[in-house]
XYZ file of N, CA and C in Angstrom:
723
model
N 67.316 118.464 112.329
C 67.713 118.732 110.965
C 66.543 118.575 110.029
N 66.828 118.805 108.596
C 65.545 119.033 108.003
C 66.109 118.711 106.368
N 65.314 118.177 105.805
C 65.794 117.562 104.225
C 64.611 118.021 103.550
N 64.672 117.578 101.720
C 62.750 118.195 101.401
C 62.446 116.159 101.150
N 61.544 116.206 101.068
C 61.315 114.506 100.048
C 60.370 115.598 98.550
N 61.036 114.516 97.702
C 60.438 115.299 96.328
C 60.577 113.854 95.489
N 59.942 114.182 94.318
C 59.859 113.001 92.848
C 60.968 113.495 92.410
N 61.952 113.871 92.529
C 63.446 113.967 91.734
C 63.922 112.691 91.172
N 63.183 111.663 90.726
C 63.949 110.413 90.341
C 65.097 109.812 91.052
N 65.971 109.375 90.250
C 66.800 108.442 90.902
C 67.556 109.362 91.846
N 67.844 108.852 93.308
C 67.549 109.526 94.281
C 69.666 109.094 94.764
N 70.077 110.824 95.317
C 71.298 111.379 95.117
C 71.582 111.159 96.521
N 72.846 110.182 96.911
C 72.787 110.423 99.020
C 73.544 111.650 99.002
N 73.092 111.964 100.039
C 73.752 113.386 100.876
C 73.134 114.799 100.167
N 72.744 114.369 99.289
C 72.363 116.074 98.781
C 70.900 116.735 99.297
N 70.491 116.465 100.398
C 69.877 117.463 101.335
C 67.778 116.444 100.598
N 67.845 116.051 99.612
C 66.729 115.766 99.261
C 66.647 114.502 99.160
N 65.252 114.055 99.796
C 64.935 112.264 99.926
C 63.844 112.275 98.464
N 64.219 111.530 97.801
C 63.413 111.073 96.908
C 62.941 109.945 96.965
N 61.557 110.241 95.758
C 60.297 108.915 96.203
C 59.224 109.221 94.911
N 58.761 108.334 94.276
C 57.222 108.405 93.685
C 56.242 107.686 94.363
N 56.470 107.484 95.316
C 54.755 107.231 96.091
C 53.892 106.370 95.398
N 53.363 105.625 96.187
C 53.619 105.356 97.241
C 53.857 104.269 98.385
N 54.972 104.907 99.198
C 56.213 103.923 99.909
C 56.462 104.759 101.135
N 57.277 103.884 101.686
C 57.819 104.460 102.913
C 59.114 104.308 103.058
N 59.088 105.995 104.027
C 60.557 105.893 104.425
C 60.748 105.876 106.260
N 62.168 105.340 106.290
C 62.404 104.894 107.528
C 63.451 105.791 108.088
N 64.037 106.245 108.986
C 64.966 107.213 109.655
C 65.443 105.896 110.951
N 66.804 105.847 110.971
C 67.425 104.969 111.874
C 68.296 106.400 112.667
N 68.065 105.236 113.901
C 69.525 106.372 114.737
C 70.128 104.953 115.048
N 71.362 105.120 114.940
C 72.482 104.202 116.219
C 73.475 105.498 116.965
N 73.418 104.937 118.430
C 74.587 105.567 119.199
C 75.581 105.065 118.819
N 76.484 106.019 118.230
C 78.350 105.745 118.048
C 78.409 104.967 119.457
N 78.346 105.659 120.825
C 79.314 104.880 122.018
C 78.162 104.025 122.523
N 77.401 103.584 122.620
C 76.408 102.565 122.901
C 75.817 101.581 121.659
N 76.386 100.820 121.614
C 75.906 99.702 120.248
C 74.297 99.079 120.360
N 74.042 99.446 121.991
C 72.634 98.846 122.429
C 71.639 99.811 122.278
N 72.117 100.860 121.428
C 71.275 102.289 121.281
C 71.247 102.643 120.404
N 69.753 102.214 119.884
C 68.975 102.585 118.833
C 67.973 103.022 118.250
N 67.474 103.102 117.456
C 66.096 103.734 117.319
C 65.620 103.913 115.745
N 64.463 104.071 116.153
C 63.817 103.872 114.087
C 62.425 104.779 113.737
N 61.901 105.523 112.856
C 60.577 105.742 112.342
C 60.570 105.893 111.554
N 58.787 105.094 111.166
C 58.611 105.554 109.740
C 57.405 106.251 109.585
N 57.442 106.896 108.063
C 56.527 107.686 107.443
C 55.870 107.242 106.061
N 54.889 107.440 106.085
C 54.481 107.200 104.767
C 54.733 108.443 103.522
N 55.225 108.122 102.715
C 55.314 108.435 101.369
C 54.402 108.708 100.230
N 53.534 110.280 100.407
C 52.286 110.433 99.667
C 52.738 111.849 99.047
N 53.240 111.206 97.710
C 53.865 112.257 96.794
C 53.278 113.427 95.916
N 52.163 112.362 95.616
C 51.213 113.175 94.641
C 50.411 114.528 95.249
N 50.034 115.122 94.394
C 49.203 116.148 95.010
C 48.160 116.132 93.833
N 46.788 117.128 93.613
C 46.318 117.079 92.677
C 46.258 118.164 91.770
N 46.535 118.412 90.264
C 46.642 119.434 89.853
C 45.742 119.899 89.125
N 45.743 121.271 88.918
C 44.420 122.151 87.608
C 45.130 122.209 86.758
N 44.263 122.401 85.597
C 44.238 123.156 84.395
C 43.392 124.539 83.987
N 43.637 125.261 83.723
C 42.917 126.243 83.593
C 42.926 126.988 81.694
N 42.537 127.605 81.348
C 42.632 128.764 80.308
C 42.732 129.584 80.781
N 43.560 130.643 80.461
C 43.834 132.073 80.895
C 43.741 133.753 79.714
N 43.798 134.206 80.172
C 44.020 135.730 78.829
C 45.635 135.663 78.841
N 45.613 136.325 77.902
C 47.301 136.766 77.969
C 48.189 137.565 78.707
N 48.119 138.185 79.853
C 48.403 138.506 80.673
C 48.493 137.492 82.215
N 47.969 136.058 81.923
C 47.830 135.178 82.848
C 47.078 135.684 84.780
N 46.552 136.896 83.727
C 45.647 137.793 85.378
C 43.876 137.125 85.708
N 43.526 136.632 84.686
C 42.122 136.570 84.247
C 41.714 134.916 83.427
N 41.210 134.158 84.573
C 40.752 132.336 83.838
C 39.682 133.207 82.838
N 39.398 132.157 81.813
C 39.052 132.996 80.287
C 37.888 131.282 80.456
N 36.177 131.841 79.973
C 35.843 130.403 79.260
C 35.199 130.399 78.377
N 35.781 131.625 77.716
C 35.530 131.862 76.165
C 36.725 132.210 75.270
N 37.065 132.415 73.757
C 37.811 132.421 73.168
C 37.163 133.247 71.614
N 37.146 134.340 71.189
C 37.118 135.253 69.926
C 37.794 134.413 68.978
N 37.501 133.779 67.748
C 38.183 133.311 66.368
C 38.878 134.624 66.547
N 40.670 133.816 66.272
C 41.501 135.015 66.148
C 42.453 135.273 67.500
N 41.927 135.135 68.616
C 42.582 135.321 69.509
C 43.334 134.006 69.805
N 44.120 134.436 70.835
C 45.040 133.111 71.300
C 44.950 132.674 72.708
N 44.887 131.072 72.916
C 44.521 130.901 74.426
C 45.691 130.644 74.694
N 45.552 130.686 75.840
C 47.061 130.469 76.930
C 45.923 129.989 78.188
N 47.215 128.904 78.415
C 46.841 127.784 79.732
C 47.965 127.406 80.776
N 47.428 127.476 81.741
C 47.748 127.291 83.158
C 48.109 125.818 83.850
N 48.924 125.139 84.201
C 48.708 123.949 85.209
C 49.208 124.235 86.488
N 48.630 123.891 87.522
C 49.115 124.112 88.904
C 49.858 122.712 89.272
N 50.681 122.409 89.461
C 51.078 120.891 90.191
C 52.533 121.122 90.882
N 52.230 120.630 91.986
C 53.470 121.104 92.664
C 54.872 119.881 92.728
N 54.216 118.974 92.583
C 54.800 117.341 92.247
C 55.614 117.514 90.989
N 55.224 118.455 89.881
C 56.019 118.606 89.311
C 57.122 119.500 89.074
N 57.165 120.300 90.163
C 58.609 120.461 90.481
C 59.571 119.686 90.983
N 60.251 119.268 89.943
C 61.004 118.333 90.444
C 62.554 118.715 90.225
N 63.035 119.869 89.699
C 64.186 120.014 89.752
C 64.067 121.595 90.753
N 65.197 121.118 91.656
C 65.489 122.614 92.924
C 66.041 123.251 92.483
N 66.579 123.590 91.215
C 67.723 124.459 90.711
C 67.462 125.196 89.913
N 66.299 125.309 89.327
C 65.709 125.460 87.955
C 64.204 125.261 87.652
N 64.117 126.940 86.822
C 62.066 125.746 86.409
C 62.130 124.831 85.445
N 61.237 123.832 85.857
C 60.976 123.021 85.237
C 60.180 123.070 84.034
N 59.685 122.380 83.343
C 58.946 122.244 81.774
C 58.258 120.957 81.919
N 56.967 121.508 81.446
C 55.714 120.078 80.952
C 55.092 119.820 80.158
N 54.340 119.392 79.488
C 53.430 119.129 78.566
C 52.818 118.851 78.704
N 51.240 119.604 78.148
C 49.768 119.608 77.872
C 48.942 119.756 76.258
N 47.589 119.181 76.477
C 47.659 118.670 75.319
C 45.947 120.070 74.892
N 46.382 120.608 73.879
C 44.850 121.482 73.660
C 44.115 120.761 72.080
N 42.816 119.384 73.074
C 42.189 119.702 71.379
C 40.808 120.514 71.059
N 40.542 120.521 69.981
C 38.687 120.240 69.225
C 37.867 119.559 69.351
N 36.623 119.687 69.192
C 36.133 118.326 68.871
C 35.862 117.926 67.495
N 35.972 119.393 66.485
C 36.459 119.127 65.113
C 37.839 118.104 65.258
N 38.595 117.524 65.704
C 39.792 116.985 65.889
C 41.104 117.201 65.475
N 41.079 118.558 65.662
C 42.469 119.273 65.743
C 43.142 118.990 67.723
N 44.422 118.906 67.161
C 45.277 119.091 68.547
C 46.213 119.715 68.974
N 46.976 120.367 69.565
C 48.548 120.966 69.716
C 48.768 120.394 71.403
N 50.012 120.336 70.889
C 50.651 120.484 72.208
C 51.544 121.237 72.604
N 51.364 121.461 74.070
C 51.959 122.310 74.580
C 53.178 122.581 75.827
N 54.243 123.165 75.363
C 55.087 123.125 76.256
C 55.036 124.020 77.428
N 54.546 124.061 78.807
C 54.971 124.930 79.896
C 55.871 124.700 80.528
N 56.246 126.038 80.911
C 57.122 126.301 81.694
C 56.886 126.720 83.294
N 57.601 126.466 84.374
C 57.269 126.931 85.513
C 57.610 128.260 85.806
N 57.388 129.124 86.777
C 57.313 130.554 86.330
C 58.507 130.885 87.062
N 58.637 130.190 88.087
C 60.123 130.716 88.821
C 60.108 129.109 89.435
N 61.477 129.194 90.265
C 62.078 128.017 90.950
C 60.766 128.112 92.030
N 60.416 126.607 92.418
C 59.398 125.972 93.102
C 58.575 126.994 93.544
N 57.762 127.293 92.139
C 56.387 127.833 92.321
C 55.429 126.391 92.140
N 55.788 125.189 91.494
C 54.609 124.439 90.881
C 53.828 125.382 89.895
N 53.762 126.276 89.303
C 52.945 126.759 88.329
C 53.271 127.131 87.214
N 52.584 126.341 86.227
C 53.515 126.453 84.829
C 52.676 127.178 83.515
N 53.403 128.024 83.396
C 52.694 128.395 81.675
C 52.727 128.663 81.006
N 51.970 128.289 79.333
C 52.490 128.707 78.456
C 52.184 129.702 77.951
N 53.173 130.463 77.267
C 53.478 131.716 77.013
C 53.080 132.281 76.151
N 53.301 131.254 75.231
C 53.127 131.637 73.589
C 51.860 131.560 72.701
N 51.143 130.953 73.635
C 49.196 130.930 73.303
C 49.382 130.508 72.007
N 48.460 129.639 72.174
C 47.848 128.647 70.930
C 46.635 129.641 69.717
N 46.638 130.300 68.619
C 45.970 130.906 67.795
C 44.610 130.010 67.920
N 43.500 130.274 68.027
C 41.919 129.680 67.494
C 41.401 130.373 66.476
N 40.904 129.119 65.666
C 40.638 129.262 63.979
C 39.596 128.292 63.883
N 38.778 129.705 63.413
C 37.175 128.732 63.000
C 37.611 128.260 61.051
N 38.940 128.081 60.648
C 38.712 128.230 59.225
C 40.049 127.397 59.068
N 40.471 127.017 57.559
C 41.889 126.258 57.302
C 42.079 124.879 57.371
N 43.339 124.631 57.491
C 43.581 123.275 57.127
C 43.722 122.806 58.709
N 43.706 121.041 59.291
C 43.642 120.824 60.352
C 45.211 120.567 60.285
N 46.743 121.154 60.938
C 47.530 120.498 60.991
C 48.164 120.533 62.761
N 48.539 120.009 62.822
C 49.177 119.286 64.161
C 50.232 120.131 64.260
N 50.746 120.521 65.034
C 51.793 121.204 65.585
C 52.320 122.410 64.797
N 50.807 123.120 64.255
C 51.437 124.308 63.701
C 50.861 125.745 64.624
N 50.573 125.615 66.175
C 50.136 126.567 66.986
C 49.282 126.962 66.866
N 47.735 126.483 65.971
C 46.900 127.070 65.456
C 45.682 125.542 65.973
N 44.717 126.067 66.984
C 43.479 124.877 66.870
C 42.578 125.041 66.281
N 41.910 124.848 65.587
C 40.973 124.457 64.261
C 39.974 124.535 65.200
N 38.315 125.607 65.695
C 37.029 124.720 66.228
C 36.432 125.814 65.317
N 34.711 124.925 65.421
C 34.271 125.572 65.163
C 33.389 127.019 66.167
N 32.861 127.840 65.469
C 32.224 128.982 66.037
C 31.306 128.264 66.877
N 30.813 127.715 68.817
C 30.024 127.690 69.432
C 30.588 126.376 70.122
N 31.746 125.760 69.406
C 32.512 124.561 69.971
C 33.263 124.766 71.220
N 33.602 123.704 71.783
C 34.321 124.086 73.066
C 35.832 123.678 72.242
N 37.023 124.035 72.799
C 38.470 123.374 72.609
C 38.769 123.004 74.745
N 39.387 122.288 74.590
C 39.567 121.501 75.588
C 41.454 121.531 75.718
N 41.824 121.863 77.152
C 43.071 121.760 77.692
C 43.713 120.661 78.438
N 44.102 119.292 78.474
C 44.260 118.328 79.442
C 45.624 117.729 79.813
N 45.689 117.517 81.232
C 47.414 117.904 81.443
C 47.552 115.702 82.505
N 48.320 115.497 82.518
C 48.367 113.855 82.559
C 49.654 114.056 83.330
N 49.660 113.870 84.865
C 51.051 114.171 85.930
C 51.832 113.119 85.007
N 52.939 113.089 84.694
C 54.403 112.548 84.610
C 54.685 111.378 85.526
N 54.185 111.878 86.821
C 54.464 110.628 87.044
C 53.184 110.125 88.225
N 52.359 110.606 87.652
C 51.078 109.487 88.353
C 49.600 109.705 87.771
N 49.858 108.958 86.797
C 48.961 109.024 85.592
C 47.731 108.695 85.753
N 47.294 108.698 87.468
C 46.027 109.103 88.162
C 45.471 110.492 88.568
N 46.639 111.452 88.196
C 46.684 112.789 89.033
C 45.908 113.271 87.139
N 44.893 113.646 86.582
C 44.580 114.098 85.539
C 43.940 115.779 86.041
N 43.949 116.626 84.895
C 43.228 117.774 85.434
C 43.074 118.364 83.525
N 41.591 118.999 83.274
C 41.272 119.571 82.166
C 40.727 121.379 82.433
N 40.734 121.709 81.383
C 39.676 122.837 81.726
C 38.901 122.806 79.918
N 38.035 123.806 79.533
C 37.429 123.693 78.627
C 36.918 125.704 78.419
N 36.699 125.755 77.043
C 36.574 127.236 76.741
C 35.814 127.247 75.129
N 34.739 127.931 75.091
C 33.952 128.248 73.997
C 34.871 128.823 72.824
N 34.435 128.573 71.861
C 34.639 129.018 70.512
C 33.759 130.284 70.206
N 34.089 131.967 70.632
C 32.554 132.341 69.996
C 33.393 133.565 68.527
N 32.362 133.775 67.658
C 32.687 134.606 66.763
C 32.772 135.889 67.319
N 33.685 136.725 66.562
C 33.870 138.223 66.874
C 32.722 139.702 66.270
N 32.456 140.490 66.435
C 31.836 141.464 66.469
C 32.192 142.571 65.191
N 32.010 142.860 63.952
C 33.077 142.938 63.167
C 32.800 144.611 63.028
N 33.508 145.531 62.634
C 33.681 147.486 62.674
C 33.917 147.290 60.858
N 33.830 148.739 60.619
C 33.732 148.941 59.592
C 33.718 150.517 59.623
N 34.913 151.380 58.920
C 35.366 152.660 59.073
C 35.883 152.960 57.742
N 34.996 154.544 57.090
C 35.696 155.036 56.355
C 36.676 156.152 56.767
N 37.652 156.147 55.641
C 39.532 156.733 55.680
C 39.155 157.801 55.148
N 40.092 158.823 55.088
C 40.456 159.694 54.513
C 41.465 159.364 53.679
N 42.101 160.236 52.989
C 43.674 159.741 52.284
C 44.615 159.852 53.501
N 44.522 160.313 54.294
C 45.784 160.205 55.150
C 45.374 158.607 56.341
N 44.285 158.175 55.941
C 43.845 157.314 56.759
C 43.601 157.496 58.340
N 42.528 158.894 58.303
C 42.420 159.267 59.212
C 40.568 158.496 59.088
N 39.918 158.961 59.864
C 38.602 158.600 60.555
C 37.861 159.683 59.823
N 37.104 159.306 58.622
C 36.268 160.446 58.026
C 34.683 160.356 57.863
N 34.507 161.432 58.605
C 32.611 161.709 58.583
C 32.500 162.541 57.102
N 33.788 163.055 56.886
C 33.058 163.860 55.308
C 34.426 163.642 54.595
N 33.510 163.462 53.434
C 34.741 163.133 52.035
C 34.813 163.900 51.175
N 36.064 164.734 51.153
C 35.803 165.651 49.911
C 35.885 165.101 48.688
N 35.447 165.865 47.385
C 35.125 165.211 45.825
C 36.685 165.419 45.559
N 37.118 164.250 45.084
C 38.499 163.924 44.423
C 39.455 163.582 45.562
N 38.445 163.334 46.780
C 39.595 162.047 48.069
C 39.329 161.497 47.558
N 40.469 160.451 47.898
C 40.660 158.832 48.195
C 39.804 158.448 49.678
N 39.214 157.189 48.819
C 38.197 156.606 50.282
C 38.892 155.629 50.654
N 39.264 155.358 51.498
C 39.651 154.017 52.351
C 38.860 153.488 53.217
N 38.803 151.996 53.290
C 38.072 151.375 54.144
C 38.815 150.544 54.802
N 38.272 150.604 56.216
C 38.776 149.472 57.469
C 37.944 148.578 57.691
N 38.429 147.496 57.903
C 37.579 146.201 58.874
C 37.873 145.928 59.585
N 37.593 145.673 60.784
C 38.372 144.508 61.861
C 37.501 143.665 62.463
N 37.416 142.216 61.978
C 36.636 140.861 61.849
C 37.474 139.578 61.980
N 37.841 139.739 63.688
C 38.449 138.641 63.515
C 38.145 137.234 63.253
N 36.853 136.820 62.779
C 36.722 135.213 62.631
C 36.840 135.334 60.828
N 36.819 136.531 60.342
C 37.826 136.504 58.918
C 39.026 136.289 58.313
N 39.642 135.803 59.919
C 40.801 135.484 59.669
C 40.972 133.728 59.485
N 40.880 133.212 58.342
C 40.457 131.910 57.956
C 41.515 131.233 57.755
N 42.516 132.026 57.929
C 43.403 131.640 56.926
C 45.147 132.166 58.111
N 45.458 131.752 59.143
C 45.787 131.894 59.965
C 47.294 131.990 60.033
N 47.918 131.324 58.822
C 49.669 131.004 58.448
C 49.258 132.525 57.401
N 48.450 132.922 56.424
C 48.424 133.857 55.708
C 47.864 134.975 55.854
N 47.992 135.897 54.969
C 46.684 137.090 55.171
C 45.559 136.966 54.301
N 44.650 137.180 54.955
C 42.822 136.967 54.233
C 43.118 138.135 53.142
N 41.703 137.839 52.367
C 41.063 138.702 52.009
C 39.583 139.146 52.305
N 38.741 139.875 52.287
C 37.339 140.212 52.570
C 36.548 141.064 51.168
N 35.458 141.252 50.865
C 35.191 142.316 49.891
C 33.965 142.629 50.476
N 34.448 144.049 50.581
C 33.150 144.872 50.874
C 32.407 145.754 49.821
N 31.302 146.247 50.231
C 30.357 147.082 49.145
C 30.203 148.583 49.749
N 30.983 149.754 49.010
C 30.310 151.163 49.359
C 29.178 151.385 48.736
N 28.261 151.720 49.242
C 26.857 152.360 48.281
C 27.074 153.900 48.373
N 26.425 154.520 47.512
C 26.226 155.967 46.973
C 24.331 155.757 47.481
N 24.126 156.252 48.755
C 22.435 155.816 49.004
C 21.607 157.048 48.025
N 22.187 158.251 47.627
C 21.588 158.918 46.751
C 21.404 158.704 45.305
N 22.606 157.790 45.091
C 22.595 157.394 43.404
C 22.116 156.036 43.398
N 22.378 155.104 44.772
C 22.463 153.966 44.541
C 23.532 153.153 43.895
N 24.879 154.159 43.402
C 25.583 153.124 43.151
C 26.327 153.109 44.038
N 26.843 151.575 43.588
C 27.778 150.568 44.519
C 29.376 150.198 43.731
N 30.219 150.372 44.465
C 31.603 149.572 44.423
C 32.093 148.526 45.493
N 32.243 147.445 44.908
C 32.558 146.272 45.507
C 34.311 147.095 45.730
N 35.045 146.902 46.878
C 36.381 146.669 46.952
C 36.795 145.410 47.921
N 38.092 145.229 47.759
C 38.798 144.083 48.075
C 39.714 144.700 49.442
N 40.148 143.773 50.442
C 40.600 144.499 51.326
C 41.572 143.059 52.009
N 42.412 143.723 52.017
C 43.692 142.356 52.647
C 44.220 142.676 53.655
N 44.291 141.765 54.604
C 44.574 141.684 55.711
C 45.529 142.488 56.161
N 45.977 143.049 57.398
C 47.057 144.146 57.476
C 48.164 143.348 58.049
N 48.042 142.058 58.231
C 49.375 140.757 58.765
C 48.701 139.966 58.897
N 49.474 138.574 59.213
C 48.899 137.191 59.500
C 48.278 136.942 60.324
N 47.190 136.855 60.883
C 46.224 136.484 61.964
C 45.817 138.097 62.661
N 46.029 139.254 61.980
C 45.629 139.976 62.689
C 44.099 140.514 62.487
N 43.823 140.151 61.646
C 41.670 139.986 61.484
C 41.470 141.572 61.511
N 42.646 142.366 60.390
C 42.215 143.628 60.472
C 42.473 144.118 58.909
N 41.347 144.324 58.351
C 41.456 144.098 56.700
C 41.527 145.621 56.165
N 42.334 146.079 54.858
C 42.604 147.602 54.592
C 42.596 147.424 53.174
């Protein structure tokens, strides 16, 4: 016959699973029903733990990431198989992402199916080289060239630790003139409307709101210049109009 042993806590008789946090031992008795002089015993040791990662990932969870664009969002990985601890259901954990500016969030994963051990979160944490430092608003505060740091602490063997770590770098920023229909224009006729695009995501400073940016058109034949103003096209999307 065959049972699992798992960290399921307080431990259920008959329901097919031996529970244990390690580490201990367990013992297996036989007695013969018709022979009282017939018996028998073994034991095993009880080594529960396993050791787990942390990783950073892209958003698609296809690709470990050890960099991060102001603007984009990390998403992180833990492998631990110890913490599956419920057979019926995925389980949920918590990990902690800070700065070394000293911003923090934490984070809830999830396991991806019933006893995979692999948990993650979904909802990616926003990185912001700009703003206010607050705690549990999904947003980590570093600066541009800083690392932010992922670190996950087993539940129940607060020897089992695992981190990973990922750069802060700035983004690459475009700049496109519109037409009036806001198409892509190499020539402007006299009496269009000019529109201008940006997309700069470490301009996004401002991460609960939408930025602003101001740019300068020059006239290189006249030399003149118009400053315009350009606001963000949504909240954290680092794409200014």
């Amino acid at each position: 016959g065959t049972m699992r042993a798992e960290t399921t806590g307080p431990g259920i008789a008959d329901n097919g699973i031996l529970s244990g946090t390690g580490p201990s031992q367990f013992t297996i008795t036989f007695q013969d029903p018709i022979d009282a002089s017939d018996s028998g015993t073994d034991t095993a040791q009880w080594i529960a733990f396993g050791t787990s990662s942390s990783e950073f990932f892209d958003a698609t969870f296809t690709t470990s990431t050890l960099s991060y664009q102001v603007g984009q969002k990390a998403y992180v990985r833990v492998v631990d198989a110890d913490a599956d601890d419920n057979a019926g259901a995925p389980d949920v954990m918590i990990a902690v992402i800070t700065s070394t500016g000293g911003d923090s969030e934490v984070l809830r994963l999830t396991e991806t199916a019933n006893r995979t051990g692999i948990f993650n979160a979904d909802t990616g944490i926003i990185v912001s080289d700009g703003g206010a430092t607050v705690h549990g608003d999904s947003i980590i505060v570093a600066a541009i060239g800083s690392v932010i740091t992922v670190s996950y602490v087993d539940a129940d063997n607060a020897g089992d630790t695992s981190l990973d770590t990922a750069t802060v770098t700035g983004s690459t920023s475009s700049g496109t003139l519109l037409d009036s229909a806001s198409r892509t224009a190499s020539v402007i006729v006299i009496t269009d409307t000019i529109n201008v695009r940006v997309i700069d995501l470490d301009e996004n400073s401002t991460p609960t709101g939408r930025d602003t940016i101001t740019v300068t058109v020059v006239n290189k034949r006249s030399g003149e210049t118009e400053a315009i103003v350009l606001t963000e096209t949504s909240v954290s999307s680092g794409g200014f109009e």
